[in-house]
Amino acid sequence: MDPLSDVLALLKPRSYVSAGLDAGGAWAIDFPPPDGIKFNAVISGGCWLSVDGVPEAVRLEESDCFLLTSRRAFRLASDPTLEPIPSDAIYSIARDGIATCGGGGDFFLIGSRFSFSGGNSDILLGILPPIVHVKKDSDHAAVLRWCLDRMTRELRDQQPGGFLMAEHFAHVMLMQVLRLHIASPNARGVGWLFALADRRIGAAIRAVHADPARKWTLQSLAERASMSRSSFALHFKEKVGLAPMDYLTRWRMLLAGDRLTNSAEAIAGVALSLGYESESAFSTAFKRVMGCSPRQYGRAQPPGAMRDSLGAQ
């Protein structure tokens, strides 16, 4: 798989189709902080999005999509100066998954929430801005618009299997929004996700993910990037926030942690499969990165043990 697919597979995202919102007239709604990633798409009309801690409200228009990537309360409103109502006031009495505000008819939105059953969500969420806004006229947004149309039909028509279909479309839209964000000229972050857009550094990251057990050296990774060792090391650190060999070690430990938690594989077997010739060398590296021994980690994951595991926040 490619690096983005690898990371999402490790995080094991689960989609929950939240609901639709049908609003009309003058309206404003306060929402509590989401758990995981909150995905919303504007089907018709427009509104303002305000997120706690973000200075400027964002204008959303028909066919725009956005991700909320941190646990911050947010507000949707036809006018950001209006006094809001709590979301529970309308969602607690929603019918067929659609909440109505102000009689509806002027604005329609669908949303999903993604939680990560694999844990370690900071690998992804920690390097994204609080709001990822994808405008309807973004390049290569055709797949997103098609998925939006299909997801809306599934929610409205209530055909057999519609919930599962909508969930799968939500996964596709999450991937597409992340792709568009990486390719956006406004995406200037530091971390593995943004580095994928760099042709040379992205080639090295893909090589690591394709064969994490290989005896990679700085020289062999620089060759994958078609760069000199010194230039590659400097450029990689600037883009990812980690030295190349540190990135390799931390990715190996993320894979090891997942297997120690979700399989009965012996520590020695995990170590060998990830390129370590001895269990002791693997255990030393694991404890340095994860904050505990492999045996301790396999019994119970310590909170925050893999924070900042793949680069700068």
mmCIF file of C-alpha atoms in Angstrom:
data_model
loop_
_atom_site.group_PDB
_atom_site.id
_atom_site.type_symbol
_atom_site.label_atom_id
_atom_site.label_comp_id
_atom_site.label_asym_id
_atom_site.label_seq_id
_atom_site.Cartn_x
_atom_site.Cartn_y
_atom_site.Cartn_z
ATOM 1 C CA MET A 1 0.000 0.000 0.000
ATOM 2 C CA ASP A 2 0.962 3.675 -0.206
ATOM 3 C CA PRO A 3 1.890 5.651 2.965
ATOM 4 C CA LEU A 4 -1.482 7.361 3.421
ATOM 5 C CA SER A 5 -3.303 4.040 3.053
ATOM 6 C CA ASP A 6 -0.807 2.452 5.450
ATOM 7 C CA VAL A 7 -1.428 5.042 8.155
ATOM 8 C CA LEU A 8 -5.213 4.958 7.794
ATOM 9 C CA ALA A 9 -5.150 1.152 7.909
ATOM 10 C CA LEU A 10 -3.116 1.379 11.120
ATOM 11 C CA LEU A 11 -5.591 3.846 12.651
ATOM 12 C CA LYS A 12 -8.561 1.697 11.605
ATOM 13 C CA PRO A 13 -11.037 4.513 10.939
ATOM 14 C CA ARG A 14 -14.700 3.820 11.534
ATOM 15 C CA SER A 15 -17.316 6.003 9.941
ATOM 16 C CA TYR A 16 -20.539 7.026 11.618
ATOM 17 C CA VAL A 17 -23.053 8.773 9.401
ATOM 18 C CA SER A 18 -24.097 11.493 11.799
ATOM 19 C CA ALA A 19 -27.124 13.087 10.206
ATOM 20 C CA GLY A 20 -28.291 15.683 7.772
ATOM 21 C CA LEU A 21 -29.187 19.267 8.612
ATOM 22 C CA ASP A 22 -32.039 21.040 6.849
ATOM 23 C CA ALA A 23 -32.165 24.727 7.848
ATOM 24 C CA GLY A 24 -34.165 27.740 6.759
ATOM 25 C CA GLY A 25 -34.477 31.444 7.516
ATOM 26 C CA ALA A 26 -32.091 32.959 10.056
ATOM 27 C CA TRP A 27 -30.422 30.256 12.132
ATOM 28 C CA ALA A 28 -27.346 29.445 14.218
ATOM 29 C CA ILE A 29 -26.418 26.149 15.908
ATOM 30 C CA ASP A 30 -23.702 25.342 18.459
ATOM 31 C CA PHE A 31 -22.108 21.875 18.252
ATOM 32 C CA PRO A 32 -19.993 20.134 20.913
ATOM 33 C CA PRO A 33 -16.392 19.094 20.204
ATOM 34 C CA PRO A 34 -16.370 16.077 17.847
ATOM 35 C CA ASP A 35 -14.685 12.824 18.728
ATOM 36 C CA GLY A 36 -12.173 12.089 15.962
ATOM 37 C CA ILE A 37 -12.620 13.689 12.535
ATOM 38 C CA LYS A 38 -15.881 15.420 11.686
ATOM 39 C CA PHE A 39 -16.668 15.497 7.968
ATOM 40 C CA ASN A 40 -19.422 17.696 6.528
ATOM 41 C CA ALA A 41 -20.525 18.546 3.022
ATOM 42 C CA VAL A 42 -22.867 21.352 1.947
ATOM 43 C CA ILE A 43 -25.434 20.000 -0.478
ATOM 44 C CA SER A 44 -27.365 23.232 -1.022
ATOM 45 C CA GLY A 45 -27.281 26.808 0.257
ATOM 46 C CA GLY A 46 -24.469 28.381 2.256
ATOM 47 C CA CYS A 47 -23.484 29.158 5.834
ATOM 48 C CA TRP A 48 -20.693 30.324 8.126
ATOM 49 C CA LEU A 49 -18.477 27.946 10.084
ATOM 50 C CA SER A 50 -16.860 29.153 13.322
ATOM 51 C CA VAL A 51 -14.485 26.943 15.335
ATOM 52 C CA ASP A 52 -13.243 27.638 18.852
ATOM 53 C CA GLY A 53 -9.707 28.971 18.765
ATOM 54 C CA VAL A 54 -9.817 29.855 15.054
ATOM 55 C CA PRO A 55 -9.952 33.658 14.634
ATOM 56 C CA GLU A 56 -11.858 33.902 11.353
ATOM 57 C CA ALA A 57 -15.186 32.332 10.412
ATOM 58 C CA VAL A 58 -15.155 30.351 7.156
ATOM 59 C CA ARG A 59 -17.774 30.877 4.476
ATOM 60 C CA LEU A 60 -19.164 27.633 3.099
ATOM 61 C CA GLU A 61 -21.006 27.428 -0.202
ATOM 62 C CA GLU A 62 -22.907 24.718 -2.029
ATOM 63 C CA SER A 63 -20.695 21.651 -2.762
ATOM 64 C CA ASP A 64 -17.990 22.763 -0.306
ATOM 65 C CA CYS A 65 -16.665 20.150 2.121
ATOM 66 C CA PHE A 66 -14.741 20.456 5.346
ATOM 67 C CA LEU A 67 -13.020 18.361 7.988
ATOM 68 C CA LEU A 68 -12.815 19.332 11.636
ATOM 69 C CA THR A 69 -9.702 17.609 12.941
ATOM 70 C CA SER A 70 -9.521 18.527 16.635
ATOM 71 C CA ARG A 71 -11.783 18.384 19.667
ATOM 72 C CA ARG A 72 -13.103 21.934 19.447
ATOM 73 C CA ALA A 73 -16.665 23.173 19.685
ATOM 74 C CA PHE A 74 -17.969 24.719 16.482
ATOM 75 C CA ARG A 75 -20.919 26.685 15.143
ATOM 76 C CA LEU A 76 -22.825 26.696 11.867
ATOM 77 C CA ALA A 77 -24.948 29.746 11.111
ATOM 78 C CA SER A 78 -26.643 31.694 8.357
ATOM 79 C CA ASP A 79 -25.273 34.782 10.143
ATOM 80 C CA PRO A 80 -22.354 34.435 12.628
ATOM 81 C CA THR A 81 -23.735 37.273 14.774
ATOM 82 C CA LEU A 82 -26.960 35.388 15.627
ATOM 83 C CA GLU A 83 -27.562 33.850 19.049
ATOM 84 C CA PRO A 84 -27.160 30.071 18.577
ATOM 85 C CA ILE A 85 -29.240 27.185 19.843
ATOM 86 C CA PRO A 86 -27.585 23.969 21.096
ATOM 87 C CA SER A 87 -27.469 21.177 18.542
ATOM 88 C CA ASP A 88 -29.273 18.784 20.925
ATOM 89 C CA ALA A 89 -32.386 20.931 20.615
ATOM 90 C CA ILE A 90 -32.927 19.787 17.033
ATOM 91 C CA TYR A 91 -30.911 16.565 16.714
ATOM 92 C CA SER A 92 -32.683 14.916 19.662
ATOM 93 C CA ILE A 93 -35.925 15.049 17.656
ATOM 94 C CA ALA A 94 -34.429 14.427 14.201
ATOM 95 C CA ARG A 95 -36.478 12.193 11.901
ATOM 96 C CA ASP A 96 -34.844 9.652 9.572
ATOM 97 C CA GLY A 97 -31.447 11.098 10.399
ATOM 98 C CA ILE A 98 -32.346 14.621 9.257
ATOM 99 C CA ALA A 99 -32.516 17.481 11.786
ATOM 100 C CA THR A 100 -34.601 20.534 10.868
ATOM 101 C CA CYS A 101 -33.982 24.119 11.961
ATOM 102 C CA GLY A 102 -36.110 27.149 11.122
ATOM 103 C CA GLY A 103 -38.462 25.125 8.967
ATOM 104 C CA GLY A 104 -35.707 24.051 6.564
ATOM 105 C CA GLY A 105 -35.592 24.589 2.827
ATOM 106 C CA ASP A 106 -32.658 27.028 2.441
ATOM 107 C CA PHE A 107 -29.660 24.963 3.487
ATOM 108 C CA PHE A 108 -28.869 21.242 3.516
ATOM 109 C CA LEU A 109 -25.774 19.533 4.888
ATOM 110 C CA ILE A 110 -24.737 15.912 5.418
ATOM 111 C CA GLY A 111 -22.084 14.775 7.841
ATOM 112 C CA SER A 112 -20.059 11.851 9.099
ATOM 113 C CA ARG A 113 -17.749 11.297 12.011
ATOM 114 C CA PHE A 114 -14.624 9.165 11.889
ATOM 115 C CA SER A 115 -13.241 7.604 15.034
ATOM 116 C CA PHE A 116 -10.015 5.617 15.109
ATOM 117 C CA SER A 117 -10.261 2.219 16.760
ATOM 118 C CA GLY A 118 -6.540 1.671 16.208
ATOM 119 C CA GLY A 119 -5.650 4.569 18.526
ATOM 120 C CA ASN A 120 -2.714 6.940 17.989
ATOM 121 C CA SER A 121 -4.849 9.389 16.031
ATOM 122 C CA ASP A 122 -2.253 12.160 16.496
ATOM 123 C CA ILE A 123 -0.255 10.498 13.716
ATOM 124 C CA LEU A 124 -2.798 12.047 11.365
ATOM 125 C CA LEU A 125 -4.770 14.635 13.304
ATOM 126 C CA GLY A 126 -1.727 16.228 14.923
ATOM 127 C CA ILE A 127 -0.361 17.457 11.596
ATOM 128 C CA LEU A 128 -3.630 18.775 10.150
ATOM 129 C CA PRO A 129 -5.025 22.286 10.737
ATOM 130 C CA PRO A 130 -8.243 22.577 12.803
ATOM 131 C CA ILE A 131 -10.261 23.130 9.596
ATOM 132 C CA VAL A 132 -9.559 21.500 6.239
ATOM 133 C CA HIS A 133 -11.781 23.368 3.763
ATOM 134 C CA VAL A 134 -12.208 22.014 0.249
ATOM 135 C CA LYS A 135 -14.016 24.390 -2.091
ATOM 136 C CA LYS A 136 -16.300 23.170 -4.830
ATOM 137 C CA ASP A 137 -14.027 24.530 -7.563
ATOM 138 C CA SER A 138 -10.931 22.724 -6.257
ATOM 139 C CA ASP A 139 -8.982 20.811 -8.882
ATOM 140 C CA HIS A 140 -9.726 17.078 -9.095
ATOM 141 C CA ALA A 141 -12.854 17.452 -6.909
ATOM 142 C CA ALA A 142 -15.066 15.498 -9.346
ATOM 143 C CA VAL A 143 -14.779 12.262 -7.332
ATOM 144 C CA LEU A 144 -15.815 14.120 -4.207
ATOM 145 C CA ARG A 145 -18.884 15.604 -5.884
ATOM 146 C CA TRP A 146 -19.904 12.197 -7.238
ATOM 147 C CA CYS A 147 -19.588 10.623 -3.779
ATOM 148 C CA LEU A 148 -21.581 13.471 -2.259
ATOM 149 C CA ASP A 149 -24.405 12.885 -4.704
ATOM 150 C CA ARG A 150 -24.436 9.143 -4.067
ATOM 151 C CA MET A 151 -24.237 9.532 -0.283
ATOM 152 C CA THR A 152 -27.115 12.031 -0.304
ATOM 153 C CA ARG A 153 -29.272 9.618 -2.293
ATOM 154 C CA GLU A 154 -28.495 6.756 0.077
ATOM 155 C CA LEU A 155 -29.496 8.843 3.090
ATOM 156 C CA ARG A 156 -32.680 10.177 1.515
ATOM 157 C CA ASP A 157 -33.941 7.078 -0.346
ATOM 158 C CA GLN A 158 -33.429 4.631 2.561
ATOM 159 C CA GLN A 159 -32.830 1.645 0.292
ATOM 160 C CA PRO A 160 -31.762 -1.737 1.744
ATOM 161 C CA GLY A 161 -28.096 -1.583 2.688
ATOM 162 C CA GLY A 162 -28.141 2.197 2.425
ATOM 163 C CA PHE A 163 -26.370 2.819 5.728
ATOM 164 C CA LEU A 164 -23.392 0.631 4.761
ATOM 165 C CA MET A 165 -23.242 2.238 1.312
ATOM 166 C CA ALA A 166 -23.206 5.706 2.880
ATOM 167 C CA GLU A 167 -20.451 4.614 5.268
ATOM 168 C CA HIS A 168 -18.255 3.436 2.385
ATOM 169 C CA PHE A 169 -18.829 6.663 0.480
ATOM 170 C CA ALA A 170 -17.799 8.551 3.620
ATOM 171 C CA HIS A 171 -14.468 6.679 3.658
ATOM 172 C CA VAL A 172 -13.859 7.540 0.012
ATOM 173 C CA MET A 173 -14.626 11.202 0.698
ATOM 174 C CA LEU A 174 -12.230 11.285 3.651
ATOM 175 C CA MET A 175 -9.429 9.974 1.452
ATOM 176 C CA GLN A 176 -10.276 12.406 -1.342
ATOM 177 C CA VAL A 177 -10.365 15.424 0.993
ATOM 178 C CA LEU A 178 -6.947 14.462 2.384
ATOM 179 C CA ARG A 179 -5.588 14.082 -1.163
ATOM 180 C CA LEU A 180 -6.904 17.479 -2.162
ATOM 181 C CA HIS A 181 -5.508 19.036 0.989
ATOM 182 C CA ILE A 182 -2.027 17.606 0.335
ATOM 183 C CA ALA A 183 -2.114 18.983 -3.213
ATOM 184 C CA SER A 184 -3.397 22.403 -2.158
ATOM 185 C CA PRO A 185 -0.938 25.308 -2.527
ATOM 186 C CA ASN A 186 -2.119 26.481 0.912
ATOM 187 C CA ALA A 187 -0.923 23.258 2.594
ATOM 188 C CA ARG A 188 2.396 24.310 4.090
ATOM 189 C CA GLY A 189 2.691 22.078 7.135
ATOM 190 C CA VAL A 190 5.591 19.939 8.262
ATOM 191 C CA GLY A 191 5.082 16.181 8.616
ATOM 192 C CA TRP A 192 4.877 12.923 6.704
ATOM 193 C CA LEU A 193 1.510 13.766 5.088
ATOM 194 C CA PHE A 194 2.714 17.005 3.493
ATOM 195 C CA ALA A 195 6.038 15.450 2.517
ATOM 196 C CA LEU A 196 4.178 13.025 0.242
ATOM 197 C CA ALA A 197 3.538 15.921 -2.131
ATOM 198 C CA ASP A 198 7.299 16.364 -2.567
ATOM 199 C CA ARG A 199 8.329 14.101 -5.456
ATOM 200 C CA ARG A 200 11.763 13.213 -4.077
ATOM 201 C CA ILE A 201 11.006 12.931 -0.359
ATOM 202 C CA GLY A 202 7.720 11.200 -1.126
ATOM 203 C CA ALA A 203 9.642 8.535 -3.061
ATOM 204 C CA ALA A 204 11.788 7.802 -0.016
ATOM 205 C CA ILE A 205 8.771 7.623 2.315
ATOM 206 C CA ARG A 206 6.985 5.270 -0.073
ATOM 207 C CA ALA A 207 10.076 3.041 -0.173
ATOM 208 C CA VAL A 208 10.151 2.826 3.636
ATOM 209 C CA HIS A 209 6.467 1.921 3.803
ATOM 210 C CA ALA A 210 6.755 -0.620 0.992
ATOM 211 C CA ASP A 211 9.561 -2.535 2.753
ATOM 212 C CA PRO A 212 10.042 -1.443 6.382
ATOM 213 C CA ALA A 213 12.177 -4.514 7.200
ATOM 214 C CA ARG A 214 14.817 -3.748 4.589
ATOM 215 C CA LYS A 215 18.250 -2.693 5.856
ATOM 216 C CA TRP A 216 17.798 0.884 4.767
ATOM 217 C CA THR A 217 20.679 3.308 5.058
ATOM 218 C CA LEU A 218 20.803 7.043 4.578
ATOM 219 C CA GLN A 219 22.584 6.411 1.287
ATOM 220 C CA SER A 220 20.024 3.929 -0.051
ATOM 221 C CA LEU A 221 17.123 6.223 0.825
ATOM 222 C CA ALA A 222 18.910 9.193 -0.749
ATOM 223 C CA GLU A 223 19.271 7.130 -3.924
ATOM 224 C CA ARG A 224 15.511 6.514 -3.960
ATOM 225 C CA ALA A 225 15.074 10.289 -3.809
ATOM 226 C CA SER A 226 17.766 10.853 -6.487
ATOM 227 C CA MET A 227 19.638 13.176 -4.141
ATOM 228 C CA SER A 228 23.008 13.336 -2.444
ATOM 229 C CA ARG A 229 23.114 12.064 1.137
ATOM 230 C CA SER A 230 23.631 15.500 2.675
ATOM 231 C CA SER A 231 20.950 17.238 0.592
ATOM 232 C CA PHE A 232 18.495 14.417 1.199
ATOM 233 C CA ALA A 233 19.049 14.416 4.969
ATOM 234 C CA LEU A 234 18.536 18.186 5.177
ATOM 235 C CA HIS A 235 15.505 18.265 2.882
ATOM 236 C CA PHE A 236 13.860 15.279 4.597
ATOM 237 C CA LYS A 237 14.208 16.869 8.039
ATOM 238 C CA GLU A 238 12.765 20.153 6.756
ATOM 239 C CA LYS A 239 9.740 18.432 5.199
ATOM 240 C CA VAL A 240 8.995 15.693 7.728
ATOM 241 C CA GLY A 241 10.346 17.077 10.984
ATOM 242 C CA LEU A 242 12.414 13.940 11.577
ATOM 243 C CA ALA A 243 15.718 12.620 10.280
ATOM 244 C CA PRO A 244 15.238 9.825 7.693
ATOM 245 C CA MET A 245 16.491 7.024 9.937
ATOM 246 C CA ASP A 246 14.387 8.278 12.841
ATOM 247 C CA TYR A 247 11.319 8.185 10.590
ATOM 248 C CA LEU A 248 12.152 4.606 9.598
ATOM 249 C CA THR A 249 12.528 3.534 13.234
ATOM 250 C CA ARG A 250 9.317 5.192 14.342
ATOM 251 C CA TRP A 251 7.293 3.721 11.505
ATOM 252 C CA ARG A 252 8.622 0.288 12.402
ATOM 253 C CA MET A 253 7.594 0.825 16.021
ATOM 254 C CA LEU A 254 4.099 1.896 15.018
ATOM 255 C CA LEU A 255 3.728 -1.322 13.038
ATOM 256 C CA ALA A 256 5.148 -3.314 15.924
ATOM 257 C CA GLY A 257 2.788 -1.696 18.423
ATOM 258 C CA ASP A 258 -0.220 -2.544 16.291
ATOM 259 C CA ARG A 259 0.813 -6.181 15.976
ATOM 260 C CA LEU A 260 1.658 -6.545 19.642
ATOM 261 C CA THR A 261 -1.798 -5.215 20.514
ATOM 262 C CA ASN A 262 -3.880 -6.987 17.876
ATOM 263 C CA SER A 263 -2.185 -10.345 17.361
ATOM 264 C CA ALA A 264 -0.678 -13.194 19.374
ATOM 265 C CA GLU A 265 2.632 -12.976 17.511
ATOM 266 C CA ALA A 266 5.722 -13.398 19.669
ATOM 267 C CA ILE A 267 7.979 -10.397 20.248
ATOM 268 C CA ALA A 268 10.894 -12.189 18.575
ATOM 269 C CA GLY A 269 8.794 -12.773 15.460
ATOM 270 C CA VAL A 270 7.702 -9.124 15.297
ATOM 271 C CA ALA A 271 11.311 -8.011 15.717
ATOM 272 C CA LEU A 272 12.589 -10.263 12.927
ATOM 273 C CA SER A 273 9.806 -9.247 10.529
ATOM 274 C CA LEU A 274 10.731 -5.589 10.947
ATOM 275 C CA GLY A 275 14.438 -5.997 10.240
ATOM 276 C CA TYR A 276 15.867 -6.534 13.723
ATOM 277 C CA GLU A 277 18.269 -9.447 14.093
ATOM 278 C CA SER A 278 17.875 -9.657 17.861
ATOM 279 C CA GLU A 279 14.970 -9.227 20.228
ATOM 280 C CA SER A 280 17.113 -7.113 22.554
ATOM 281 C CA ALA A 281 17.959 -4.574 19.823
ATOM 282 C CA PHE A 282 14.293 -4.355 18.900
ATOM 283 C CA SER A 283 13.215 -3.966 22.535
ATOM 284 C CA THR A 284 15.721 -1.149 23.077
ATOM 285 C CA ALA A 285 14.447 0.742 20.035
ATOM 286 C CA PHE A 286 10.825 0.086 20.979
ATOM 287 C CA LYS A 287 11.237 1.406 24.516
ATOM 288 C CA ARG A 288 13.031 4.515 23.252
ATOM 289 C CA VAL A 289 10.214 5.386 20.862
ATOM 290 C CA MET A 290 7.140 4.058 22.675
ATOM 291 C CA GLY A 291 8.098 4.758 26.265
ATOM 292 C CA CYS A 292 7.732 1.170 27.516
ATOM 293 C CA SER A 293 8.902 -2.338 26.689
ATOM 294 C CA PRO A 294 7.190 -4.411 23.984
ATOM 295 C CA ARG A 295 5.868 -6.775 26.637
ATOM 296 C CA GLN A 296 4.316 -3.943 28.638
ATOM 297 C CA TYR A 297 2.843 -2.385 25.511
ATOM 298 C CA GLY A 298 1.280 -5.664 24.438
ATOM 299 C CA ARG A 299 -0.515 -5.956 27.777
ATOM 300 C CA ALA A 300 -1.867 -2.406 27.854
ATOM 301 C CA GLN A 301 -1.203 0.605 25.659
ATOM 302 C CA PRO A 302 0.038 3.530 27.769
ATOM 303 C CA PRO A 303 -1.834 6.788 27.018
ATOM 304 C CA GLY A 304 -0.007 9.015 24.556
ATOM 305 C CA ALA A 305 2.882 6.589 24.084
ATOM 306 C CA MET A 306 3.134 7.272 20.357
ATOM 307 C CA ARG A 307 2.373 10.967 20.285
ATOM 308 C CA ASP A 308 4.389 12.821 17.624
ATOM 309 C CA SER A 309 5.437 9.455 16.208
ATOM 310 C CA LEU A 310 5.757 10.467 12.567
ATOM 311 C CA GLY A 311 7.083 13.991 12.625
ATOM 312 C CA ALA A 312 6.318 17.555 13.543
ATOM 313 C CA GLN A 313 2.913 18.667 14.742
#
